[in-house]
mmCIF file of C-alpha atoms in Angstrom:
data_model
loop_
_atom_site.group_PDB
_atom_site.id
_atom_site.type_symbol
_atom_site.label_atom_id
_atom_site.label_comp_id
_atom_site.label_asym_id
_atom_site.label_seq_id
_atom_site.Cartn_x
_atom_site.Cartn_y
_atom_site.Cartn_z
ATOM 1 C CA MET J 437 18.673 -14.165 -13.830
ATOM 2 C CA SER J 438 16.562 -11.034 -13.445
ATOM 3 C CA ARG J 439 16.279 -9.762 -9.883
ATOM 4 C CA ILE J 440 12.593 -8.927 -10.453
ATOM 5 C CA ARG J 441 10.319 -11.764 -11.588
ATOM 6 C CA ASP J 442 6.803 -11.258 -12.983
ATOM 7 C CA VAL J 443 4.145 -13.580 -11.629
ATOM 8 C CA TRP J 444 0.889 -14.343 -13.431
ATOM 9 C CA ALA J 445 -1.826 -16.964 -12.948
ATOM 10 C CA SER J 446 0.230 -19.510 -14.877
ATOM 11 C CA ASN J 447 3.279 -19.444 -12.568
ATOM 12 C CA ILE J 448 1.994 -18.284 -9.183
ATOM 13 C CA GLU J 449 2.075 -21.738 -7.580
ATOM 14 C CA VAL J 450 5.687 -22.311 -8.616
ATOM 15 C CA GLU J 451 6.831 -18.877 -7.440
ATOM 16 C CA MET J 452 5.004 -19.095 -4.125
ATOM 17 C CA ARG J 453 6.749 -22.416 -3.581
ATOM 18 C CA ASN J 454 10.083 -20.732 -4.311
ATOM 19 C CA ILE J 455 9.308 -18.047 -1.731
ATOM 20 C CA ARG J 456 8.247 -20.649 0.833
ATOM 21 C CA ASP J 457 11.578 -22.455 0.384
ATOM 22 C CA ILE J 458 13.673 -19.400 1.316
ATOM 23 C CA ILE J 459 11.471 -17.306 3.628
ATOM 24 C CA ASP J 460 13.186 -18.632 6.787
ATOM 25 C CA LYS J 461 16.567 -17.419 5.527
ATOM 26 C CA TYR J 462 15.216 -14.115 4.155
ATOM 27 C CA PRO J 463 12.478 -13.005 6.586
ATOM 28 C CA PHE J 464 12.528 -9.254 5.834
ATOM 29 C CA ILE J 465 9.716 -8.636 3.327
ATOM 30 C CA ALA J 466 9.437 -5.267 1.610
ATOM 31 C CA MET J 467 6.060 -4.699 -0.007
ATOM 32 C CA ASP J 468 4.338 -2.304 -2.390
ATOM 33 C CA THR J 469 0.993 -2.299 -4.210
ATOM 34 C CA GLU J 470 -0.606 -0.640 -7.191
ATOM 35 C CA PHE J 471 -4.351 -0.056 -7.132
ATOM 36 C CA PRO J 472 -6.840 1.913 -9.276
ATOM 37 C CA GLY J 473 -6.494 5.207 -7.417
ATOM 38 C CA VAL J 474 -8.951 6.935 -5.090
ATOM 39 C CA VAL J 475 -12.523 7.141 -6.400
ATOM 40 C CA ALA J 476 -14.626 7.906 -3.306
ATOM 41 C CA ARG J 477 -14.517 9.632 0.038
ATOM 42 C CA PRO J 478 -16.842 9.554 3.039
ATOM 43 C CA LEU J 479 -19.130 12.402 4.058
ATOM 44 C CA GLY J 480 -20.278 13.551 7.460
ATOM 45 C CA PRO J 481 -18.605 14.605 10.709
ATOM 46 C CA PHE J 482 -15.394 12.890 11.808
ATOM 47 C CA LYS J 483 -13.879 13.063 15.268
ATOM 48 C CA THR J 484 -10.291 13.195 14.014
ATOM 49 C CA SER J 485 -8.285 13.396 10.809
ATOM 50 C CA SER J 486 -7.257 9.804 11.450
ATOM 51 C CA ASP J 487 -10.925 8.743 11.408
ATOM 52 C CA TYR J 488 -11.441 10.518 8.107
ATOM 53 C CA HIS J 489 -8.345 9.033 6.472
ATOM 54 C CA TYR J 490 -9.143 5.511 7.631
ATOM 55 C CA GLN J 491 -12.750 5.707 6.404
ATOM 56 C CA THR J 492 -11.564 7.060 3.043
ATOM 57 C CA MET J 493 -9.058 4.242 2.714
ATOM 58 C CA ARG J 494 -11.683 1.752 3.808
ATOM 59 C CA CYS J 495 -14.358 2.721 1.309
ATOM 60 C CA ASN J 496 -11.896 2.816 -1.612
ATOM 61 C CA VAL J 497 -10.314 -0.536 -0.742
ATOM 62 C CA ASP J 498 -13.777 -2.081 -0.455
ATOM 63 C CA LEU J 499 -14.875 -0.641 -3.807
ATOM 64 C CA LEU J 500 -11.772 -1.325 -5.888
ATOM 65 C CA LYS J 501 -9.590 -4.235 -6.990
ATOM 66 C CA ILE J 502 -5.863 -4.636 -6.457
ATOM 67 C CA ILE J 503 -3.813 -4.541 -9.676
ATOM 68 C CA GLN J 504 -0.263 -5.441 -8.675
ATOM 69 C CA VAL J 505 1.703 -6.469 -5.563
ATOM 70 C CA GLY J 506 5.480 -6.481 -5.259
ATOM 71 C CA VAL J 507 7.459 -8.254 -2.527
ATOM 72 C CA THR J 508 11.220 -8.251 -1.993
ATOM 73 C CA LEU J 509 12.966 -10.647 0.385
ATOM 74 C CA ALA J 510 16.147 -9.907 2.339
ATOM 75 C CA ASP J 511 18.020 -11.302 5.321
ATOM 76 C CA GLU J 512 18.617 -9.389 8.567
ATOM 77 C CA ASN J 513 21.675 -7.676 7.061
ATOM 78 C CA GLY J 514 19.903 -6.517 3.920
ATOM 79 C CA ASN J 515 21.357 -9.193 1.642
ATOM 80 C CA PHE J 516 19.106 -10.427 -1.165
ATOM 81 C CA PRO J 517 18.686 -13.973 -2.521
ATOM 82 C CA GLU J 518 21.072 -14.488 -5.439
ATOM 83 C CA GLU J 519 18.727 -15.922 -8.045
ATOM 84 C CA CYS J 520 15.698 -13.694 -7.488
ATOM 85 C CA SER J 521 14.906 -11.189 -4.762
ATOM 86 C CA THR J 522 11.648 -9.664 -5.956
ATOM 87 C CA TRP J 523 8.326 -11.055 -7.132
ATOM 88 C CA GLN J 524 5.780 -8.875 -8.944
ATOM 89 C CA PHE J 525 2.274 -10.379 -8.714
ATOM 90 C CA ASN J 526 -0.083 -9.243 -11.481
ATOM 91 C CA PHE J 527 -3.809 -9.501 -10.771
ATOM 92 C CA LYS J 528 -6.772 -9.906 -13.031
ATOM 93 C CA PHE J 529 -8.113 -6.451 -13.906
ATOM 94 C CA ASP J 530 -10.370 -5.347 -16.755
ATOM 95 C CA VAL J 531 -10.307 -1.662 -17.666
ATOM 96 C CA ASN J 532 -13.546 -2.178 -19.594
ATOM 97 C CA ASP J 533 -15.456 -3.463 -16.584
ATOM 98 C CA ASP J 534 -13.684 -2.658 -13.308
ATOM 99 C CA MET J 535 -13.848 0.680 -11.509
ATOM 100 C CA TYR J 536 -10.824 2.989 -11.487
ATOM 101 C CA SER J 537 -9.552 6.548 -11.421
ATOM 102 C CA PRO J 538 -8.568 7.613 -14.961
ATOM 103 C CA ASP J 539 -5.458 9.430 -13.736
ATOM 104 C CA ALA J 540 -4.182 6.331 -11.940
ATOM 105 C CA ILE J 541 -4.663 4.030 -14.927
ATOM 106 C CA GLU J 542 -3.082 6.556 -17.284
ATOM 107 C CA GLN J 543 0.005 6.726 -15.069
ATOM 108 C CA MET J 544 0.228 2.940 -14.904
ATOM 109 C CA GLN J 545 0.016 2.687 -18.679
ATOM 110 C CA LYS J 546 2.876 5.158 -18.973
ATOM 111 C CA SER J 547 4.852 3.008 -16.529
ATOM 112 C CA GLY J 548 4.449 -0.067 -18.715
ATOM 113 C CA PHE J 549 1.417 -1.884 -17.322
ATOM 114 C CA ASP J 550 0.005 -4.379 -19.843
ATOM 115 C CA PHE J 551 -3.704 -4.209 -19.089
ATOM 116 C CA PRO J 552 -4.793 -6.632 -21.840
ATOM 117 C CA ARG J 553 -2.525 -9.221 -20.215
ATOM 118 C CA HIS J 554 -3.920 -8.377 -16.765
ATOM 119 C CA GLU J 555 -7.376 -9.138 -18.159
ATOM 120 C CA GLU J 556 -6.351 -12.406 -19.827
ATOM 121 C CA ALA J 557 -3.647 -13.829 -17.547
ATOM 122 C CA GLY J 558 -3.999 -12.012 -14.234
ATOM 123 C CA ILE J 559 -4.081 -13.749 -10.843
ATOM 124 C CA MET J 560 -7.430 -14.239 -9.130
ATOM 125 C CA PRO J 561 -7.390 -12.626 -5.647
ATOM 126 C CA ASN J 562 -8.620 -15.765 -3.872
ATOM 127 C CA ASP J 563 -5.866 -17.862 -5.469
ATOM 128 C CA PHE J 564 -3.260 -15.369 -4.291
ATOM 129 C CA ALA J 565 -4.699 -15.284 -0.765
ATOM 130 C CA GLU J 566 -4.751 -19.072 -0.374
ATOM 131 C CA LEU J 567 -1.119 -19.402 -1.473
ATOM 132 C CA MET J 568 -0.088 -16.377 0.584
ATOM 133 C CA ILE J 569 -1.482 -17.897 3.770
ATOM 134 C CA THR J 570 0.657 -21.022 3.322
ATOM 135 C CA SER J 571 3.761 -19.167 2.093
ATOM 136 C CA GLY J 572 5.239 -18.444 5.505
ATOM 137 C CA MET J 573 5.087 -14.696 4.880
ATOM 138 C CA VAL J 574 2.002 -13.975 7.012
ATOM 139 C CA LEU J 575 0.810 -15.141 10.440
ATOM 140 C CA ASN J 576 4.492 -15.595 11.219
ATOM 141 C CA PRO J 577 6.142 -13.808 14.170
ATOM 142 C CA ASP J 578 9.558 -14.335 12.581
ATOM 143 C CA THR J 579 8.879 -12.268 9.452
ATOM 144 C CA MET J 580 9.335 -8.493 9.332
ATOM 145 C CA TRP J 581 7.319 -6.488 6.809
ATOM 146 C CA ILE J 582 8.754 -3.254 5.384
ATOM 147 C CA SER J 583 6.659 -0.636 3.601
ATOM 148 C CA PHE J 584 6.486 3.041 2.671
ATOM 149 C CA HIS J 585 3.403 5.130 3.586
ATOM 150 C CA SER J 586 1.412 1.954 3.451
ATOM 151 C CA GLY J 587 -2.100 2.424 4.833
ATOM 152 C CA TYR J 588 -3.701 1.595 1.496
ATOM 153 C CA ASP J 589 -1.169 -1.190 0.805
ATOM 154 C CA PHE J 590 -2.030 -3.060 3.987
ATOM 155 C CA GLY J 591 -5.703 -2.227 3.562
ATOM 156 C CA TYR J 592 -5.707 -4.169 0.307
ATOM 157 C CA PHE J 593 -3.657 -6.972 1.856
ATOM 158 C CA VAL J 594 -6.064 -7.396 4.784
ATOM 159 C CA LYS J 595 -8.998 -7.416 2.371
ATOM 160 C CA LEU J 596 -7.284 -10.045 0.200
ATOM 161 C CA LEU J 597 -6.371 -12.316 3.091
ATOM 162 C CA THR J 598 -9.695 -12.150 4.941
ATOM 163 C CA ALA J 599 -11.901 -12.052 1.819
ATOM 164 C CA GLU J 600 -14.046 -9.537 3.690
ATOM 165 C CA SER J 601 -14.685 -5.811 3.697
ATOM 166 C CA LEU J 602 -12.440 -3.838 6.026
ATOM 167 C CA PRO J 603 -13.679 -3.295 9.606
ATOM 168 C CA THR J 604 -15.792 -0.243 10.318
ATOM 169 C CA LEU J 605 -13.485 0.913 13.109
ATOM 170 C CA GLU J 606 -9.814 1.745 12.674
ATOM 171 C CA ASP J 607 -8.854 -0.050 15.902
ATOM 172 C CA GLN J 608 -10.366 -3.263 14.537
ATOM 173 C CA PHE J 609 -8.291 -2.882 11.383
ATOM 174 C CA PHE J 610 -5.093 -2.582 13.405
ATOM 175 C CA ASP J 611 -6.088 -5.668 15.414
ATOM 176 C CA LEU J 612 -6.275 -7.630 12.156
ATOM 177 C CA LEU J 613 -3.029 -6.098 10.945
ATOM 178 C CA ARG J 614 -1.188 -7.335 14.033
ATOM 179 C CA ILE J 615 -2.558 -10.855 13.536
ATOM 180 C CA TRP J 616 -1.591 -11.190 9.878
ATOM 181 C CA PHE J 617 1.557 -9.059 10.050
ATOM 182 C CA PRO J 618 3.024 -9.252 13.592
ATOM 183 C CA THR J 619 5.918 -6.936 12.697
ATOM 184 C CA VAL J 620 5.523 -4.017 10.272
ATOM 185 C CA TYR J 621 7.910 -1.105 9.766
ATOM 186 C CA ASP J 622 6.750 1.859 7.671
ATOM 187 C CA VAL J 623 9.820 3.663 6.325
ATOM 188 C CA LYS J 624 7.853 6.910 6.066
ATOM 189 C CA PHE J 625 7.139 6.755 9.801
ATOM 190 C CA LEU J 626 10.815 6.029 10.492
ATOM 191 C CA MET J 627 11.769 9.034 8.332
ATOM 192 C CA ARG J 628 9.555 11.374 10.332
ATOM 193 C CA SER J 629 11.076 10.069 13.559
ATOM 194 C CA THR J 630 14.552 11.140 12.418
ATOM 195 C CA LYS J 631 13.312 14.762 12.069
ATOM 196 C CA ILE J 632 15.757 15.029 9.157
ATOM 197 C CA LEU J 633 14.535 12.818 6.312
ATOM 198 C CA ARG J 634 11.562 13.948 4.247
ATOM 199 C CA GLY J 635 9.965 13.431 0.861
ATOM 200 C CA SER J 636 8.904 10.567 -1.374
ATOM 201 C CA LEU J 637 10.460 7.123 -1.667
ATOM 202 C CA GLN J 638 12.455 8.198 -4.705
ATOM 203 C CA GLU J 639 13.669 11.351 -2.959
ATOM 204 C CA LEU J 640 14.752 9.300 0.046
ATOM 205 C CA ALA J 641 16.633 6.882 -2.207
ATOM 206 C CA ASP J 642 18.351 9.794 -3.950
ATOM 207 C CA ASP J 643 19.374 11.299 -0.602
ATOM 208 C CA LEU J 644 20.790 7.946 0.499
ATOM 209 C CA GLY J 645 22.589 7.334 -2.782
ATOM 210 C CA ILE J 646 20.557 4.241 -3.682
ATOM 211 C CA GLN J 647 19.994 3.453 -7.349
ATOM 212 C CA ARG J 648 16.635 2.162 -8.548
ATOM 213 C CA ILE J 649 16.461 -1.167 -10.368
ATOM 214 C CA GLY J 650 13.566 -1.612 -12.780
ATOM 215 C CA PRO J 651 10.850 0.819 -13.925
ATOM 216 C CA SER J 652 9.443 3.302 -11.409
ATOM 217 C CA ASN J 653 5.778 3.108 -10.411
ATOM 218 C CA GLN J 654 5.801 -0.674 -10.681
ATOM 219 C CA THR J 655 5.597 -2.631 -7.458
ATOM 220 C CA GLY J 656 8.593 -4.880 -8.022
ATOM 221 C CA SER J 657 10.961 -1.950 -8.438
ATOM 222 C CA ASP J 658 9.288 0.032 -5.647
ATOM 223 C CA SER J 659 9.431 -2.853 -3.156
ATOM 224 C CA LEU J 660 13.101 -3.436 -3.981
ATOM 225 C CA LEU J 661 13.814 0.257 -3.463
ATOM 226 C CA THR J 662 11.823 0.224 -0.205
ATOM 227 C CA SER J 663 13.935 -2.655 1.079
ATOM 228 C CA SER J 664 17.219 -0.927 0.222
ATOM 229 C CA THR J 665 16.176 2.389 1.767
ATOM 230 C CA PHE J 666 15.005 0.664 4.949
ATOM 231 C CA PHE J 667 18.340 -1.001 5.601
ATOM 232 C CA LYS J 668 20.288 2.155 4.750
ATOM 233 C CA THR J 669 18.049 4.282 6.980
ATOM 234 C CA ARG J 670 18.390 1.750 9.790
ATOM 235 C CA GLU J 671 22.175 1.834 9.456
ATOM 236 C CA LEU J 672 22.604 5.607 9.279
ATOM 237 C CA TYR J 673 19.885 6.850 11.656
ATOM 238 C CA PHE J 674 19.004 3.976 14.022
ATOM 239 C CA ASP J 675 22.414 2.437 14.744
ATOM 240 C CA ASP J 676 21.343 -0.723 12.867
ATOM 241 C CA HIS J 677 18.537 -1.445 15.345
ATOM 242 C CA ILE J 678 14.828 -0.633 15.130
ATOM 243 C CA ASP J 679 12.950 -0.688 18.433
ATOM 244 C CA HIS J 680 10.011 -3.042 17.874
ATOM 245 C CA ALA J 681 7.782 -1.602 20.588
ATOM 246 C CA GLU J 682 8.222 1.967 19.370
ATOM 247 C CA TYR J 683 8.044 1.518 15.608
ATOM 248 C CA SER J 684 6.294 -1.742 14.683
ATOM 249 C CA GLY J 685 2.691 -1.612 13.503
ATOM 250 C CA LYS J 686 2.708 2.166 12.903
ATOM 251 C CA LEU J 687 1.366 3.023 9.440
ATOM 252 C CA TYR J 688 2.167 6.602 8.512
ATOM 253 C CA GLY J 689 -0.995 8.708 8.255
ATOM 254 C CA LEU J 690 -3.240 6.331 10.179
ATOM 255 C CA GLY J 691 -3.934 5.713 13.855
ATOM 256 C CA GLN J 692 -1.516 7.071 16.400
ATOM 257 C CA THR J 693 0.930 8.296 13.751
ATOM 258 C CA PHE J 694 -1.303 11.363 13.429
ATOM 259 C CA THR J 695 -0.163 14.366 15.431
ATOM 260 C CA ILE J 696 -1.238 17.979 15.683
ATOM 261 C CA SER J 697 1.290 18.902 13.010
ATOM 262 C CA ASN J 698 0.521 16.242 10.432
ATOM 263 C CA GLY J 699 -3.178 15.664 11.014
ATOM 264 C CA LEU J 700 -4.599 19.165 10.763
ATOM 265 C CA THR J 701 -6.007 20.505 7.546
ATOM 266 C CA ASP J 702 -4.403 23.479 5.836
ATOM 267 C CA ASN J 703 -7.197 25.230 3.953
ATOM 268 C CA SER J 704 -4.704 27.096 1.792
ATOM 269 C CA ARG J 705 -3.681 23.776 0.193
ATOM 270 C CA SER J 706 -7.107 22.494 -0.966
ATOM 271 C CA GLY J 707 -7.811 20.791 2.322
ATOM 272 C CA ALA J 708 -4.758 18.511 2.272
ATOM 273 C CA THR J 709 -3.048 17.713 5.517
ATOM 274 C CA ILE J 710 0.583 18.562 6.135
ATOM 275 C CA ALA J 711 1.361 14.845 6.134
ATOM 276 C CA GLU J 712 -0.072 14.489 2.636
ATOM 277 C CA ARG J 713 1.688 17.534 1.209
ATOM 278 C CA GLU J 714 5.060 16.137 2.215
ATOM 279 C CA ASP J 715 4.561 13.238 -0.190
ATOM 280 C CA ARG J 716 3.442 15.063 -3.291
ATOM 281 C CA GLY J 717 6.887 15.051 -4.825
ATOM 282 C CA SER J 718 5.991 12.149 -7.124
ATOM 283 C CA VAL J 719 2.962 10.688 -8.833
ATOM 284 C CA ARG J 720 3.394 7.412 -6.946
ATOM 285 C CA GLU J 721 3.012 9.109 -3.576
ATOM 286 C CA ALA J 722 0.099 11.247 -4.813
ATOM 287 C CA HIS J 723 -1.578 8.047 -5.968
ATOM 288 C CA ASN J 724 -1.365 6.723 -2.416
ATOM 289 C CA GLN J 725 -2.860 9.824 -0.786
ATOM 290 C CA THR J 726 -6.258 10.291 0.751
ATOM 291 C CA PRO J 727 -8.025 13.469 -0.391
ATOM 292 C CA GLY J 728 -8.221 16.113 2.316
ATOM 293 C CA PRO J 729 -11.177 16.155 4.686
ATOM 294 C CA PRO J 730 -14.319 18.009 3.620
ATOM 295 C CA PRO J 731 -15.163 21.333 5.265
ATOM 296 C CA PRO J 732 -16.893 21.268 8.685
ATOM 297 C CA ASN J 733 -20.374 21.531 7.196
ATOM 298 C CA GLY J 734 -19.939 18.056 5.711
ATOM 299 C CA MET J 735 -20.145 19.166 2.067
ATOM 300 C CA PRO J 736 -17.508 17.822 -0.336
ATOM 301 C CA MET J 737 -14.672 20.127 -1.324
ATOM 302 C CA ASN J 738 -14.833 19.225 -5.015
ATOM 303 C CA THR J 739 -17.726 18.386 -7.281
ATOM 304 C CA LEU J 740 -17.778 15.156 -9.258
ATOM 305 C CA GLN J 741 -15.819 15.352 -12.481
ATOM 306 C CA GLY J 742 -16.720 13.041 -15.315
ATOM 307 C CA SER J 743 -17.885 10.197 -13.094
ATOM 308 C CA ILE J 744 -20.124 7.456 -14.428
ATOM 309 C CA PRO J 745 -22.639 5.759 -12.137
ATOM 310 C CA ALA J 746 -21.830 2.202 -11.140
ATOM 311 C CA ASN J 747 -23.737 -0.578 -9.428
ATOM 312 C CA LEU J 748 -22.281 -0.652 -5.902
ATOM 313 C CA SER J 749 -22.971 -3.163 -3.173
ATOM 314 C CA SER J 750 -25.538 -1.937 -0.655
ATOM 315 C CA SER J 751 -24.204 -4.359 1.965
ATOM 316 C CA VAL J 752 -21.062 -2.358 2.662
ATOM 317 C CA SER J 753 -21.158 0.873 4.666
ATOM 318 C CA TYR J 754 -18.498 3.539 4.349
ATOM 319 C CA GLY J 755 -18.949 6.023 7.170
ATOM 320 C CA ILE J 756 -18.107 6.005 10.858
ATOM 321 C CA GLY J 757 -21.507 4.525 11.651
ATOM 322 C CA ALA J 758 -23.432 1.706 10.058
ATOM 323 C CA ASN J 759 -25.040 3.934 7.444
ATOM 324 C CA GLY J 760 -22.308 6.485 6.819
ATOM 325 C CA PRO J 761 -22.556 8.060 3.354
ATOM 326 C CA TYR J 762 -19.772 8.546 0.840
ATOM 327 C CA MET J 763 -19.315 10.399 -2.437
ATOM 328 C CA ARG J 764 -17.557 9.227 -5.533
ATOM 329 C CA THR J 765 -14.863 11.401 -7.030
ATOM 330 C CA SER J 766 -13.807 11.134 -10.660
ATOM 331 C CA LEU J 767 -14.004 7.508 -11.769
ATOM 332 C CA VAL J 768 -14.661 5.245 -14.714
ATOM 333 C CA THR J 769 -16.401 1.882 -14.855
ATOM 334 C CA GLY J 770 -17.551 -0.218 -17.734
ATOM 335 C CA ARG J 771 -20.887 -1.038 -16.163
#
């Protein structure tokens, strides 16, 4: 049997049942997502880099649709289920109608995404959320979620599970995160804590001598690699024990993970923060990055490139306040 199993609308109920049957034995859940890139960023003054990055994540998650989610299950020792360890959930997405960044979709196509099948056989978000809630994976203090630089990943998950726009304030988002995902370990945050490990997920795996299974830039393969790197990092750098109070619930690049060194903007690098530059070793990490903050005068750093106007909901605000503005970067939509 293949270690990675594709899930579409036709088999999601069966596969969620399979996960529910083994989640108690394999409670470590590594997760990855693929989404249509970054198409907008907020304008106006921001108190901190963390505020800016959260609001950018928030407005993009609210505007866009998830394309793929990968989850890998393991036990406390890093052992995988024998028959299948990884499920790759493929969502309904129409490149002729839904909004996306052209660069992101082009990269996904190169990685083997079958967008006609996503349009015809993809999972509806509400169906996924309903089955996810009863799967035993969320709202469960006994499960441990593992991720890599996962602000956007959990942003999309919270949106899916609540069926609502993300909270205006970052603190409110983290309150929801702790409810749905009581224990979360971000491998990128663990890496920074070692003061030795750096780079992208693939670079970390190479340094640790871990071989990838499946195609890169697909969530099944990436979640499986995230799981393997977590357990190896825990073994080599944390004496096989991760302190829950110190490391759980910290998403690299958001909230209190920002420091003077990784939150400040370096104007010589197009406004990117040091934290972002560390991850630009691969397209996958670049895809998951927030553009750097605009200059102090509030004007955007880059002009729009080839964007097409779209009908956007007026009921969702994207700035720090209730009426915070945003600008769209390069995007495509069929409308």
